[in-house]
PDB file of N, CA, C and O in Angstrom:
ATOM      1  N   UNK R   1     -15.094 -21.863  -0.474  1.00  0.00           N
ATOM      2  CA  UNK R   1     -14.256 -20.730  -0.786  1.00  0.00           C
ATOM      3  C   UNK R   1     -14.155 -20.602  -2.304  1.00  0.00           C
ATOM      4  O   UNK R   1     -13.955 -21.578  -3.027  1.00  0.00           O
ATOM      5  N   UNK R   2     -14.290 -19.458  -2.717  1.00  0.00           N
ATOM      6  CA  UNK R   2     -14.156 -19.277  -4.425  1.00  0.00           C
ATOM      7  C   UNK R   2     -13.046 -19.122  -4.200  1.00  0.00           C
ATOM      8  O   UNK R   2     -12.494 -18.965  -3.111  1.00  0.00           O
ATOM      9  N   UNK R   3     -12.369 -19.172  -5.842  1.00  0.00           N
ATOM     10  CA  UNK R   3     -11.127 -19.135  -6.473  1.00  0.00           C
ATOM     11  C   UNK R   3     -11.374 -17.988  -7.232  1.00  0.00           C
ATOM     12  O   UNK R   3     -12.528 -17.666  -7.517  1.00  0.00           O
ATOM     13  N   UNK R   4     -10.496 -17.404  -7.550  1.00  0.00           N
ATOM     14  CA  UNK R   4     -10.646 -15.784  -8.777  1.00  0.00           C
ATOM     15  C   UNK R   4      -9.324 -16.733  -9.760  1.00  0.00           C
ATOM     16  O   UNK R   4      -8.159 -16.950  -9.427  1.00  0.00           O
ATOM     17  N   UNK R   5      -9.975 -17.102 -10.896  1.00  0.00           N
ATOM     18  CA  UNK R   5      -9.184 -17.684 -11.826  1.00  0.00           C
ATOM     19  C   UNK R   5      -8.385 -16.254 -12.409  1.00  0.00           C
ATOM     20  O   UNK R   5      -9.119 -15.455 -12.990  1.00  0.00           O
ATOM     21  N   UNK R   6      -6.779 -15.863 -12.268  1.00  0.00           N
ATOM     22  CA  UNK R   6      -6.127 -15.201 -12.859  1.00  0.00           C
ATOM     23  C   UNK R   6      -5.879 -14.775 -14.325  1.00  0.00           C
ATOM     24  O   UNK R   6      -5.119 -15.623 -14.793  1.00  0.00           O
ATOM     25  N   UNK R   7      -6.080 -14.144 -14.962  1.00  0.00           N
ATOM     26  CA  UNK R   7      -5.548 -13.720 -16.491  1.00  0.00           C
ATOM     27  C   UNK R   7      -4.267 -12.593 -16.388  1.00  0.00           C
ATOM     28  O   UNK R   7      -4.079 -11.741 -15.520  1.00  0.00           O
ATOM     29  N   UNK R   8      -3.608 -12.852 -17.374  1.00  0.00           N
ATOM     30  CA  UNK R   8      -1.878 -12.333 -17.395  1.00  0.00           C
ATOM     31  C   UNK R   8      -2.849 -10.923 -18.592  1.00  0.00           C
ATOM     32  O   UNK R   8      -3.594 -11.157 -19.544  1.00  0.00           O
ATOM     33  N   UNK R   9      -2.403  -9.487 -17.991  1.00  0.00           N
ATOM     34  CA  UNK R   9      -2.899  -8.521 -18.716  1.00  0.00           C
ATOM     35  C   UNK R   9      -1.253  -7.914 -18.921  1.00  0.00           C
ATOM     36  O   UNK R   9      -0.283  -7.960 -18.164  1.00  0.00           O
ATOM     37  N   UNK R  10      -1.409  -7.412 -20.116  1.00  0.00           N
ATOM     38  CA  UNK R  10      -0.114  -6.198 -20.445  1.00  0.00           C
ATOM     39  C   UNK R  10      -0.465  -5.203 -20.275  1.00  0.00           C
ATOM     40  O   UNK R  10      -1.316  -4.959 -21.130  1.00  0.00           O
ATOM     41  N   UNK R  11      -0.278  -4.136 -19.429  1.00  0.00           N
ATOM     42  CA  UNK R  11      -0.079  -2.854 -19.284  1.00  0.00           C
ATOM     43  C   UNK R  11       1.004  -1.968 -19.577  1.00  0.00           C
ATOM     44  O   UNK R  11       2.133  -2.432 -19.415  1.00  0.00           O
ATOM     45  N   UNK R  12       0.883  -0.670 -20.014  1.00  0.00           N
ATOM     46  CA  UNK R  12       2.127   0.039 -20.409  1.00  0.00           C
ATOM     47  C   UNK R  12       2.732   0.364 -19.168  1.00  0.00           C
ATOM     48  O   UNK R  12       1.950   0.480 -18.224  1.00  0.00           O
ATOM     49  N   UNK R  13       4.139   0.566 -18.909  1.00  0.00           N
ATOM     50  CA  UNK R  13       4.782   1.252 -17.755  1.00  0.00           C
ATOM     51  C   UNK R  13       5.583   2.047 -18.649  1.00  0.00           C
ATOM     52  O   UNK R  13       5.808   1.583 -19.767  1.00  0.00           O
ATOM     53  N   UNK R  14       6.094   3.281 -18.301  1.00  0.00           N
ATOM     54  CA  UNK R  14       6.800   4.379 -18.621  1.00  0.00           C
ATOM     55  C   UNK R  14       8.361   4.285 -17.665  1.00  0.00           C
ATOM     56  O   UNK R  14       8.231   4.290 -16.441  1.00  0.00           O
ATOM     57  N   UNK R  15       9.636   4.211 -18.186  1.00  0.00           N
ATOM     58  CA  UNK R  15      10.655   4.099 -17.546  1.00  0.00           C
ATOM     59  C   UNK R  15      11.611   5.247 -17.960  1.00  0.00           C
ATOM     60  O   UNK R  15      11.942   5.557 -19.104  1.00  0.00           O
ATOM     61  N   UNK R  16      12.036   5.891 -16.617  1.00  0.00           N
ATOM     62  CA  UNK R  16      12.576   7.012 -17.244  1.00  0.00           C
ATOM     63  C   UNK R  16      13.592   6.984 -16.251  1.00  0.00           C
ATOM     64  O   UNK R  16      13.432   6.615 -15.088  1.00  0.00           O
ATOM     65  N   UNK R  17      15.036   7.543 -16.957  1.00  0.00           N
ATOM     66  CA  UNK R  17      16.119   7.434 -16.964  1.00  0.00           C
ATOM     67  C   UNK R  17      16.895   8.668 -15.949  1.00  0.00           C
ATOM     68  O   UNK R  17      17.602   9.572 -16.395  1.00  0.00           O
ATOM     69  N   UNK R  18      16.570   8.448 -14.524  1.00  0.00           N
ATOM     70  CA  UNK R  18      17.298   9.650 -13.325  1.00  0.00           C
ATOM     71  C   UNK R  18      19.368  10.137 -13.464  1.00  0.00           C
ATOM     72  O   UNK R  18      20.292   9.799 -14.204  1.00  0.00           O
ATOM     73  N   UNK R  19      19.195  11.081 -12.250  1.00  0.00           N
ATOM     74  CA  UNK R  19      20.725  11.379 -12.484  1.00  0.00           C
ATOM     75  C   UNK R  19      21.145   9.780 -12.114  1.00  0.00           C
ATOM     76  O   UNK R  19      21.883   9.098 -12.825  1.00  0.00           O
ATOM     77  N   UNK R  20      20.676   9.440 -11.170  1.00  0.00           N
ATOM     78  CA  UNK R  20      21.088   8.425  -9.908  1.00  0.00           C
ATOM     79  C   UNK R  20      20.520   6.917 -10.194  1.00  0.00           C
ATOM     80  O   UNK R  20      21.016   5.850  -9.833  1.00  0.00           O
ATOM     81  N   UNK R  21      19.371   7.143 -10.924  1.00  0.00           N
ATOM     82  CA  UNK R  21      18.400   5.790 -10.978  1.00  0.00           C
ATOM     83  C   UNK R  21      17.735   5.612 -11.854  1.00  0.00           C
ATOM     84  O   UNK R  21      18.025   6.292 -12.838  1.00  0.00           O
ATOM     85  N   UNK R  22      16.583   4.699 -11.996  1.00  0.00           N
ATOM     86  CA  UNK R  22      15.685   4.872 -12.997  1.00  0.00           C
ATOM     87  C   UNK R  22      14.289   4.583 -12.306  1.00  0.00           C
ATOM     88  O   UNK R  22      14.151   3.747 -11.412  1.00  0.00           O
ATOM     89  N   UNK R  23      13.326   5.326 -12.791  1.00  0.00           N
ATOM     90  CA  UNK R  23      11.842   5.120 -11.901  1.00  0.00           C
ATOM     91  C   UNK R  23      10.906   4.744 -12.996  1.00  0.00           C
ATOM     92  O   UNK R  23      11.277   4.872 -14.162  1.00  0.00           O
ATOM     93  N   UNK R  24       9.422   4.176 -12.638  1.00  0.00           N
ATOM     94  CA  UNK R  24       8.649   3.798 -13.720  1.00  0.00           C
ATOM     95  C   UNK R  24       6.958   4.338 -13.044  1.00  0.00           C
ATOM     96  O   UNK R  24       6.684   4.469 -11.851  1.00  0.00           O
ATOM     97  N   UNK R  25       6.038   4.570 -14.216  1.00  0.00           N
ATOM     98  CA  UNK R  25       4.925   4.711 -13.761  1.00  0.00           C
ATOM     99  C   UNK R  25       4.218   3.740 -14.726  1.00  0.00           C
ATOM    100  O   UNK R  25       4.755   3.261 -15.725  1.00  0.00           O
ATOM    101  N   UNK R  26       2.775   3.466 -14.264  1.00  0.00           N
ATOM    102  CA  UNK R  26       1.868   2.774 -15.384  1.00  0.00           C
ATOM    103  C   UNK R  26       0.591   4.002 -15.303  1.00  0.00           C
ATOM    104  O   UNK R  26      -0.121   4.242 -14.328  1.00  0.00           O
ATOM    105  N   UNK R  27       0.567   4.680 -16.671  1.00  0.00           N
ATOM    106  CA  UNK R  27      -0.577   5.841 -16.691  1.00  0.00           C
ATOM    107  C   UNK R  27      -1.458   5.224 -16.587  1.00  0.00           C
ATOM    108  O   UNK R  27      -2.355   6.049 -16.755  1.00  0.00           O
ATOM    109  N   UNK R  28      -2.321   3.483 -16.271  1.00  0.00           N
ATOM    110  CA  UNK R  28      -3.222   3.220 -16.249  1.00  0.00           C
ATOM    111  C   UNK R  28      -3.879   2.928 -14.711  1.00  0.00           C
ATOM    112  O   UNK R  28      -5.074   2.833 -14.430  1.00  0.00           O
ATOM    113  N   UNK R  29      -2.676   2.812 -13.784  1.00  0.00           N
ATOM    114  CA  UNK R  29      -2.986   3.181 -12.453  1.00  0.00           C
ATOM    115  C   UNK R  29      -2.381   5.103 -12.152  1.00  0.00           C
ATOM    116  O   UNK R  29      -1.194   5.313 -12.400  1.00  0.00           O
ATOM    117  N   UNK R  30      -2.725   5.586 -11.952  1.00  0.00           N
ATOM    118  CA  UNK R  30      -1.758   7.392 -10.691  1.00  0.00           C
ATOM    119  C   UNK R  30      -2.172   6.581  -9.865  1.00  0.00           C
ATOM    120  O   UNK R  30      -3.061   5.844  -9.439  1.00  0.00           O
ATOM    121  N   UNK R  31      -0.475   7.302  -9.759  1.00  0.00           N
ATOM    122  CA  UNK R  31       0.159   6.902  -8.378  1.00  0.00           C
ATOM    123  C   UNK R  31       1.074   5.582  -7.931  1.00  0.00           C
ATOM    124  O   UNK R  31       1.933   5.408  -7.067  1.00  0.00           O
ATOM    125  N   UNK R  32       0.667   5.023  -8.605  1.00  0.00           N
ATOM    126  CA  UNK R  32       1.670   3.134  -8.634  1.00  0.00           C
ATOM    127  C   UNK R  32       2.630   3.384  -9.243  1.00  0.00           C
ATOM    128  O   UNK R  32       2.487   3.735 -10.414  1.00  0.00           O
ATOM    129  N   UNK R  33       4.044   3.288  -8.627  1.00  0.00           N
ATOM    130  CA  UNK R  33       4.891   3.785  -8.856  1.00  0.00           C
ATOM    131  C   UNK R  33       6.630   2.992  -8.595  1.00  0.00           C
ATOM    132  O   UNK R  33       6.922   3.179  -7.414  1.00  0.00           O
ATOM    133  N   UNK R  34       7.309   2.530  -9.032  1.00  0.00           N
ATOM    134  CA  UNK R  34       8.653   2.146  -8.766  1.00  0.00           C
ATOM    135  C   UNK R  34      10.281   3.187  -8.762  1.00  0.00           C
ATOM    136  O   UNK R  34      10.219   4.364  -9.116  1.00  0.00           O
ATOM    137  N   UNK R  35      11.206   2.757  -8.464  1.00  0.00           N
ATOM    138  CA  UNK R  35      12.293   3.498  -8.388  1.00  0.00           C
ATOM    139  C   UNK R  35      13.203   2.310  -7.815  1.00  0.00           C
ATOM    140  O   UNK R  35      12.949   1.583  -6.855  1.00  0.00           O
ATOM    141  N   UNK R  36      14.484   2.298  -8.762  1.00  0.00           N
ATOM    142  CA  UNK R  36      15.607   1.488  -8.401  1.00  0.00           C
ATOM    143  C   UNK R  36      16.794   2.159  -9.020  1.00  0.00           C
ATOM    144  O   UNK R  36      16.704   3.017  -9.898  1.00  0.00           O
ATOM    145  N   UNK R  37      18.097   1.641  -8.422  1.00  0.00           N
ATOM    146  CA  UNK R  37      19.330   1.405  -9.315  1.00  0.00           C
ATOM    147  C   UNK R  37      19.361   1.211 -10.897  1.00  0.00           C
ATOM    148  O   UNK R  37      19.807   2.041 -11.689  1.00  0.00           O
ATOM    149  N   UNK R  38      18.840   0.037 -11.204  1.00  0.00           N
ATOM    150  CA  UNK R  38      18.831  -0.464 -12.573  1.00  0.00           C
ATOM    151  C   UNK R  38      17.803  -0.160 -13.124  1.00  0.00           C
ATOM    152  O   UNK R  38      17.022   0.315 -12.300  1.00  0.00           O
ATOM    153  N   UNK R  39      17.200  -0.208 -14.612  1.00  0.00           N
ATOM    154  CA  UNK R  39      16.723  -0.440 -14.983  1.00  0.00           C
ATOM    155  C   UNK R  39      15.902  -2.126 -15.352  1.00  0.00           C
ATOM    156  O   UNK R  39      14.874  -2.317 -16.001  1.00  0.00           O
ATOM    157  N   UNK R  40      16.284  -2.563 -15.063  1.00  0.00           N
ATOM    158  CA  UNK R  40      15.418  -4.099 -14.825  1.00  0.00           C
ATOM    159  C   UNK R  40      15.119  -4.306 -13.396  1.00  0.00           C
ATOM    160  O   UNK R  40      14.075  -4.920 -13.173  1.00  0.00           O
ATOM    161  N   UNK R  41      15.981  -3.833 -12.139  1.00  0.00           N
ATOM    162  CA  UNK R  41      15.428  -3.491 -11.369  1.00  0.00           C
ATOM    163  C   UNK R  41      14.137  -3.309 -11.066  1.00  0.00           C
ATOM    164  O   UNK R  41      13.298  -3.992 -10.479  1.00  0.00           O
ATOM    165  N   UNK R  42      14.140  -1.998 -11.707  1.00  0.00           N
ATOM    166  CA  UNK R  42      12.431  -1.222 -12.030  1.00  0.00           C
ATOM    167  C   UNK R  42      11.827  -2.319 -12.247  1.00  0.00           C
ATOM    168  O   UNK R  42      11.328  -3.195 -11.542  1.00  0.00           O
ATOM    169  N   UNK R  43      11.975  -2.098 -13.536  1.00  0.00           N
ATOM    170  CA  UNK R  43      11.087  -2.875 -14.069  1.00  0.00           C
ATOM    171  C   UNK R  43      10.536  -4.413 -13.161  1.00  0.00           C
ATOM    172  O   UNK R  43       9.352  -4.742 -13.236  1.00  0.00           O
ATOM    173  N   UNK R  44      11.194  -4.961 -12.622  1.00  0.00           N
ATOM    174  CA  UNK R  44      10.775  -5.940 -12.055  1.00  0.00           C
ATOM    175  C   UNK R  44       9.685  -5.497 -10.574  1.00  0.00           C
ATOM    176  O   UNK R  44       8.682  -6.043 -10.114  1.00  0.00           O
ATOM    177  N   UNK R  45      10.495  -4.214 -10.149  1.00  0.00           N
ATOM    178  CA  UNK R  45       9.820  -3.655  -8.745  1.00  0.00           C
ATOM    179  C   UNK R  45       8.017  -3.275  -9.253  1.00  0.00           C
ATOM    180  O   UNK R  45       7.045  -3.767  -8.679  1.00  0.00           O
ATOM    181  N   UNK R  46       7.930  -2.240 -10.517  1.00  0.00           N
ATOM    182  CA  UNK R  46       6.755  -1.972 -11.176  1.00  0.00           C
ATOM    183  C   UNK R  46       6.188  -2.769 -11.313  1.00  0.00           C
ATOM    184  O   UNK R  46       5.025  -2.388 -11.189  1.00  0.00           O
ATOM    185  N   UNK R  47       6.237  -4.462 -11.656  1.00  0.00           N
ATOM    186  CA  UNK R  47       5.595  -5.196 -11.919  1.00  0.00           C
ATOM    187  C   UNK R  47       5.041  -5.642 -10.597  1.00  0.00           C
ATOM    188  O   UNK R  47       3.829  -5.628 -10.385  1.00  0.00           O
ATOM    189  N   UNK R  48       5.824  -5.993  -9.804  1.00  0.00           N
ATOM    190  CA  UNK R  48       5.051  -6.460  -8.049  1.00  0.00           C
ATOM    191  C   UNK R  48       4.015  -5.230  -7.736  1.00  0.00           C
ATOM    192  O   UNK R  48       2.849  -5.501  -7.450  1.00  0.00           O
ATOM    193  N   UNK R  49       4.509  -3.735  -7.804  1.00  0.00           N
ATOM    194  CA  UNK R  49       4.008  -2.998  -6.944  1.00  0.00           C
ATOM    195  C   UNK R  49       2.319  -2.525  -8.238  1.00  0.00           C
ATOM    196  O   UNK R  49       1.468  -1.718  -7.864  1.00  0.00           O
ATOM    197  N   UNK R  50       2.255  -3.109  -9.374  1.00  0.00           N
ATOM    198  CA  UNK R  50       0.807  -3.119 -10.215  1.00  0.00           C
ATOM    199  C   UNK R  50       0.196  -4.434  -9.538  1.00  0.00           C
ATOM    200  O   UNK R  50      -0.976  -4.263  -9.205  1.00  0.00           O
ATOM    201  N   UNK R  51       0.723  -5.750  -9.244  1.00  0.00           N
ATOM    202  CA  UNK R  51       0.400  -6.801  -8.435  1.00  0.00           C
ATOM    203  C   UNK R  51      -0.483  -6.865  -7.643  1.00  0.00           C
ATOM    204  O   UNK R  51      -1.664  -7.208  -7.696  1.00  0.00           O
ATOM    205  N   UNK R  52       0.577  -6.285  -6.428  1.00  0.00           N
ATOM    206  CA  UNK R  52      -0.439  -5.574  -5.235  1.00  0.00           C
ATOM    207  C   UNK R  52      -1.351  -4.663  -5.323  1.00  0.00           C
ATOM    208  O   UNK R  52      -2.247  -4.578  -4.484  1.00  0.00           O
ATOM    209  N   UNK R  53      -1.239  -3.796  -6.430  1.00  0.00           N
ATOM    210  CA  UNK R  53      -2.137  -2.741  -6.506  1.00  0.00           C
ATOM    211  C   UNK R  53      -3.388  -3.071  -6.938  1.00  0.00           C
ATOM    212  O   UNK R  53      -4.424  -2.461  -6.676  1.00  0.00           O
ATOM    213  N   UNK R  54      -3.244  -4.237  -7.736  1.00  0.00           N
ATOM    214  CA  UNK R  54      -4.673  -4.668  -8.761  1.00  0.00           C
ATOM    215  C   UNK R  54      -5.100  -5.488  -7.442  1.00  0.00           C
ATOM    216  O   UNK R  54      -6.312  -5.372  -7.262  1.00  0.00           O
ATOM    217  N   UNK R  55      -4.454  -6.299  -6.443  1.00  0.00           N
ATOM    218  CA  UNK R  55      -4.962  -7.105  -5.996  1.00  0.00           C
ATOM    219  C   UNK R  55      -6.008  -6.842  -4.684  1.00  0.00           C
ATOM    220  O   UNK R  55      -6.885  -7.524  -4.153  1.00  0.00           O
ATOM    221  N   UNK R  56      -5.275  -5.078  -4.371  1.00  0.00           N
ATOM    222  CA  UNK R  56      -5.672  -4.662  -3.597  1.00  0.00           C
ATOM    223  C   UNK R  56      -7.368  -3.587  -3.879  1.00  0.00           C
ATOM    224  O   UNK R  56      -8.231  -3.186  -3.098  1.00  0.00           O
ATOM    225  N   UNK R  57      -7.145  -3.447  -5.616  1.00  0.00           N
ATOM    226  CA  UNK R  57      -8.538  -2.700  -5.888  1.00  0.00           C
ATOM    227  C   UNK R  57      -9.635  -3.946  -5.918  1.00  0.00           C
ATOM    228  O   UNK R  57     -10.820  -3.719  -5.674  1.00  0.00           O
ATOM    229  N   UNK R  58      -9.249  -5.024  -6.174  1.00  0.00           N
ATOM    230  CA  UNK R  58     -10.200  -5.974  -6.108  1.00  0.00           C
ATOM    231  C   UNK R  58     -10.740  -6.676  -4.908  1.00  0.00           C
ATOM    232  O   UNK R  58     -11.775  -7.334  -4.803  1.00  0.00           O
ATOM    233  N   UNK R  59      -9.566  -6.319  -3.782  1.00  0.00           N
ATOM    234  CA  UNK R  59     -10.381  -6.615  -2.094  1.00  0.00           C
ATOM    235  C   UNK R  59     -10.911  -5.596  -2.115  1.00  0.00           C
ATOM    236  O   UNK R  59     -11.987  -5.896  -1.597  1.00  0.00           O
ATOM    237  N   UNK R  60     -10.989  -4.036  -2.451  1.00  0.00           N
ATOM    238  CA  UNK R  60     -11.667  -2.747  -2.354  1.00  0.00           C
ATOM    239  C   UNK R  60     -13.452  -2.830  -3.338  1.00  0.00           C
ATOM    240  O   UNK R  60     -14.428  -2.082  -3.273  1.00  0.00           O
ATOM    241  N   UNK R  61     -13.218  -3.963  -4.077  1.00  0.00           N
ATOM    242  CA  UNK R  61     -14.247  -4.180  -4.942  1.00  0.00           C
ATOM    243  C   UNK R  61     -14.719  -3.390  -5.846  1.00  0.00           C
ATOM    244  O   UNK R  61     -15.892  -3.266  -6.198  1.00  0.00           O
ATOM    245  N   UNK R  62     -13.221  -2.519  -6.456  1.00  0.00           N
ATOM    246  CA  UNK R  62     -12.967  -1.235  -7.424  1.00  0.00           C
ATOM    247  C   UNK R  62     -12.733  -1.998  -8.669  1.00  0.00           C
ATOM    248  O   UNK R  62     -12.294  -3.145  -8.750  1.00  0.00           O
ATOM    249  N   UNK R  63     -13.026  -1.343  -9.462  1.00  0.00           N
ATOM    250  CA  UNK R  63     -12.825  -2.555 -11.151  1.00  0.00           C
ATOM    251  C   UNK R  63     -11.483  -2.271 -11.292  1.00  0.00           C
ATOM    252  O   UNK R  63     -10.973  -1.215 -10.920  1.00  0.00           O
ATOM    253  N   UNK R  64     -10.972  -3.063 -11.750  1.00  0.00           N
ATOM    254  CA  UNK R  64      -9.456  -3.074 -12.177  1.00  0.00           C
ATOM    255  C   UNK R  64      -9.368  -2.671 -13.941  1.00  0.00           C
ATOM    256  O   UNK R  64      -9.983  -3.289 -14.810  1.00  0.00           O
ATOM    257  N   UNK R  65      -8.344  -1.359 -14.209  1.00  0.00           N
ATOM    258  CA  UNK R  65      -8.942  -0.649 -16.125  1.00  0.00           C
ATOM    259  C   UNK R  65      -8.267  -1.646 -16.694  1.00  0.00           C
ATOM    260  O   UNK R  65      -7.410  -2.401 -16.235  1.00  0.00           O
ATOM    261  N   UNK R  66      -8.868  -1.540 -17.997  1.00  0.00           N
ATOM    262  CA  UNK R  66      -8.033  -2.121 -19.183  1.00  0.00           C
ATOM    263  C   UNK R  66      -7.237  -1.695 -19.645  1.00  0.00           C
ATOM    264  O   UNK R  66      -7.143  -0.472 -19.756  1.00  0.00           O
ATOM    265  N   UNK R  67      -6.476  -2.408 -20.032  1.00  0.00           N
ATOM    266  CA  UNK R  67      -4.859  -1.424 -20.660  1.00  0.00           C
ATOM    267  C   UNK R  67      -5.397  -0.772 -21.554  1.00  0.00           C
ATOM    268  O   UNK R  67      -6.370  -1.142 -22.211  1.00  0.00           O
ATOM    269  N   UNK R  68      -4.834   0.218 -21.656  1.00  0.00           N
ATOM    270  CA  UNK R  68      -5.166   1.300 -22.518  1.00  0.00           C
ATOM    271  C   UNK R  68      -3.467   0.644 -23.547  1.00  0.00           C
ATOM    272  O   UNK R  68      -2.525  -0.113 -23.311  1.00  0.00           O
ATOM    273  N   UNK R  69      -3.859   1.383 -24.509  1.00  0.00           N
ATOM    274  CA  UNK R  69      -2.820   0.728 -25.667  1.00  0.00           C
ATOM    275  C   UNK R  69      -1.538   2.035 -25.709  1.00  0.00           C
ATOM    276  O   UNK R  69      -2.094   3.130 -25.795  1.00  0.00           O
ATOM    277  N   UNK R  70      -0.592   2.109 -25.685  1.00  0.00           N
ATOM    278  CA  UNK R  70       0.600   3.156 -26.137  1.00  0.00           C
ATOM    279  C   UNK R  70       1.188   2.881 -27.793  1.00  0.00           C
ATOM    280  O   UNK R  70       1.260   1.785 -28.348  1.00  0.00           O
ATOM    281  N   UNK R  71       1.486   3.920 -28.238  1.00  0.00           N
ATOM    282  CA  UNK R  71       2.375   3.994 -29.480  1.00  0.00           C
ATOM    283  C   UNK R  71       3.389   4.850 -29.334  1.00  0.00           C
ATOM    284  O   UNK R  71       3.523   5.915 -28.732  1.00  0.00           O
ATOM    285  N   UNK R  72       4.084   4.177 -30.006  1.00  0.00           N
ATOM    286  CA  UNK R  72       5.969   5.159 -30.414  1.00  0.00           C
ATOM    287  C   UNK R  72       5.252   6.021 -31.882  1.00  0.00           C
ATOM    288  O   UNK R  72       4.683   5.291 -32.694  1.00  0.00           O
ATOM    289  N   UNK R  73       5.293   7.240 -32.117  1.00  0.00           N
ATOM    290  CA  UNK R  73       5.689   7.773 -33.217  1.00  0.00           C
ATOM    291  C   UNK R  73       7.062   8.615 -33.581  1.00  0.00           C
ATOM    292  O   UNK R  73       7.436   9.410 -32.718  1.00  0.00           O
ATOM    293  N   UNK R  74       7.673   8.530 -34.528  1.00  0.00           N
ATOM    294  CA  UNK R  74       8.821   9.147 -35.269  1.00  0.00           C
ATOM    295  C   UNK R  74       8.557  10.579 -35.698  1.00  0.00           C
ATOM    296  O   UNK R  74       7.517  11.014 -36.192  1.00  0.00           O
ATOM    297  N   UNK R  75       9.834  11.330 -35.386  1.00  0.00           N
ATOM    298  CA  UNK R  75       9.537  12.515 -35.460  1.00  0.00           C
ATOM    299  C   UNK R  75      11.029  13.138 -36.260  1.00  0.00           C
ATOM    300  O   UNK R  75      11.925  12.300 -36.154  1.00  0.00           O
ATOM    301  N   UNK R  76      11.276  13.839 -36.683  1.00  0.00           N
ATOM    302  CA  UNK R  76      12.119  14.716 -37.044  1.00  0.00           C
ATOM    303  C   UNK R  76      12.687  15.252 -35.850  1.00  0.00           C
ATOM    304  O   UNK R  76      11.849  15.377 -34.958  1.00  0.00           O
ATOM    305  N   UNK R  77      14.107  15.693 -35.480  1.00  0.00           N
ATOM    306  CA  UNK R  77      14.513  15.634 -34.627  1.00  0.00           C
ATOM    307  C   UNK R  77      15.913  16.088 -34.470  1.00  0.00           C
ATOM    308  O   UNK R  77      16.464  16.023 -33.371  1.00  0.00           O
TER     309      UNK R  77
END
């Protein structure tokens, strides 16, 4: 039986702030998606549900992307 030796990747997730909740996406998967109460919530739910998602393109034998990189810029405002 092979082993798939794991590497820890950073991906961006986007967390945005509902009437009721807070939800998150990662633009490097559509469609993988979270929604909770809290905000760490999320964030913790987004992280399982990219988990399963990567784990599941790799039983599909789909390449899993590279993080694409995000920046904050400052704006006048």
């Amino acid at each position: 039986m092979k082993i798939r030796e794991s590497i820890n990747m950073h991906y961006t997730i986007i967390v945005e702030r509902g009437a009721r909740n807070f939800s998150a996406y990662a633009p490097d998967f559509p469609g993988c998606v979270a929604a909770a109460e809290t905000e760490e919530e999320t964030i913790a739910l987004m992280k399982e549900a990219l988990e399963m998602h990567i784990e599941d393109m790799r039983a599909r034998g789909e390449p899993v992307p590279s993080p694409s990189s995000a920046h904050q810029v400052e704006v006048a405002a």
